[in-house]
């Protein structure tokens, strides 16, 4: 990676998102303008440095934000360690030996505590880090309303109910709807799988005896062969091996994910299922053809997601250490 953050595709949606009804009225685009003016620069440099060291980190930070917001709202509960009094979410099935990026958030928070002590919430740090990760991986840039506060509890049981790769589209859509999102957000936010990797166990069931003792018929034959080689049927040791969610441009945030789905090359069953429904398939085809539509809609859906169940005002707290409550 270059020594300076690259100049990437830049598109701002400030006007559009300012008018969005999904942006909490207590969040503000200039929330830290006077109390922590260098916030964005501090976050961007730390995320850029982390991605320069490990390109997978862009996807990891984005996923961490998603896993936070879908469990009792965007309150940084996913960052809490287990304690005698609190059982965190890090050991929930979707997160254990899978969720990454905690150390990056720690670094950002440490730097912010030096620059503006007890001011910026871990929830806002995670929200900004996800935005920067997308931007630095080649995706769009969007303005983020801020002012979230940190939760003081976590829920392993709720984390175990996150949308999963084995669930049918109807179940996943229902989970999105329960958070105030809709089927369009399902399709758009699934596009996050344009970067990152998945462990073999999350898609291995498609490769061998999926139905009638045969592989998933919706999986491209060439990709199937490659995946069977990476994840042998009777090799349990291969379950944690990694395969790119987008085998064409795994490091670039683009719309190739959707082109893969059109070509029956979605890695996860839950991804390819988007082509099995007329409404979602139509959206997939549009995003596969027009990248600017994907960038625009992804930004809008991210702002919606980042507004789920936020704590503002005097609710919650501003953690000094993102891993523990004050």
CSV table of C-alpha atoms in Angstrom, one decimal, residues 11 31 50-51 87 92 101 117 125 132 135 153 168 225 241 251-252 296 316-317:
chain,number,residue,atom,x,y,z
A,11,UNK,CA,-18.9,10.7,-3.1
A,31,UNK,CA,-21.3,16.6,17.2
A,50,UNK,CA,-4.2,-1.2,10.1
A,51,UNK,CA,-5.3,-2.0,6.6
A,87,UNK,CA,-20.8,-11.8,29.9
A,92,UNK,CA,-21.0,-15.9,20.9
A,101,UNK,CA,-10.4,-5.6,14.8
A,117,UNK,CA,-10.3,12.7,27.0
A,125,UNK,CA,-15.4,5.2,17.0
A,132,UNK,CA,-13.1,4.6,6.8
A,135,UNK,CA,-13.5,4.3,1.8
A,153,UNK,CA,-24.4,-4.2,29.1
A,168,UNK,CA,-33.1,-18.7,4.3
A,225,UNK,CA,-14.0,-27.4,-7.9
A,241,UNK,CA,-9.4,-22.3,6.2
A,251,UNK,CA,-9.4,-6.6,-1.6
A,252,UNK,CA,-11.5,-4.0,-3.4
A,296,UNK,CA,-25.1,5.5,-3.2
A,316,UNK,CA,-25.3,5.1,28.6
A,317,UNK,CA,-21.8,6.5,29.1
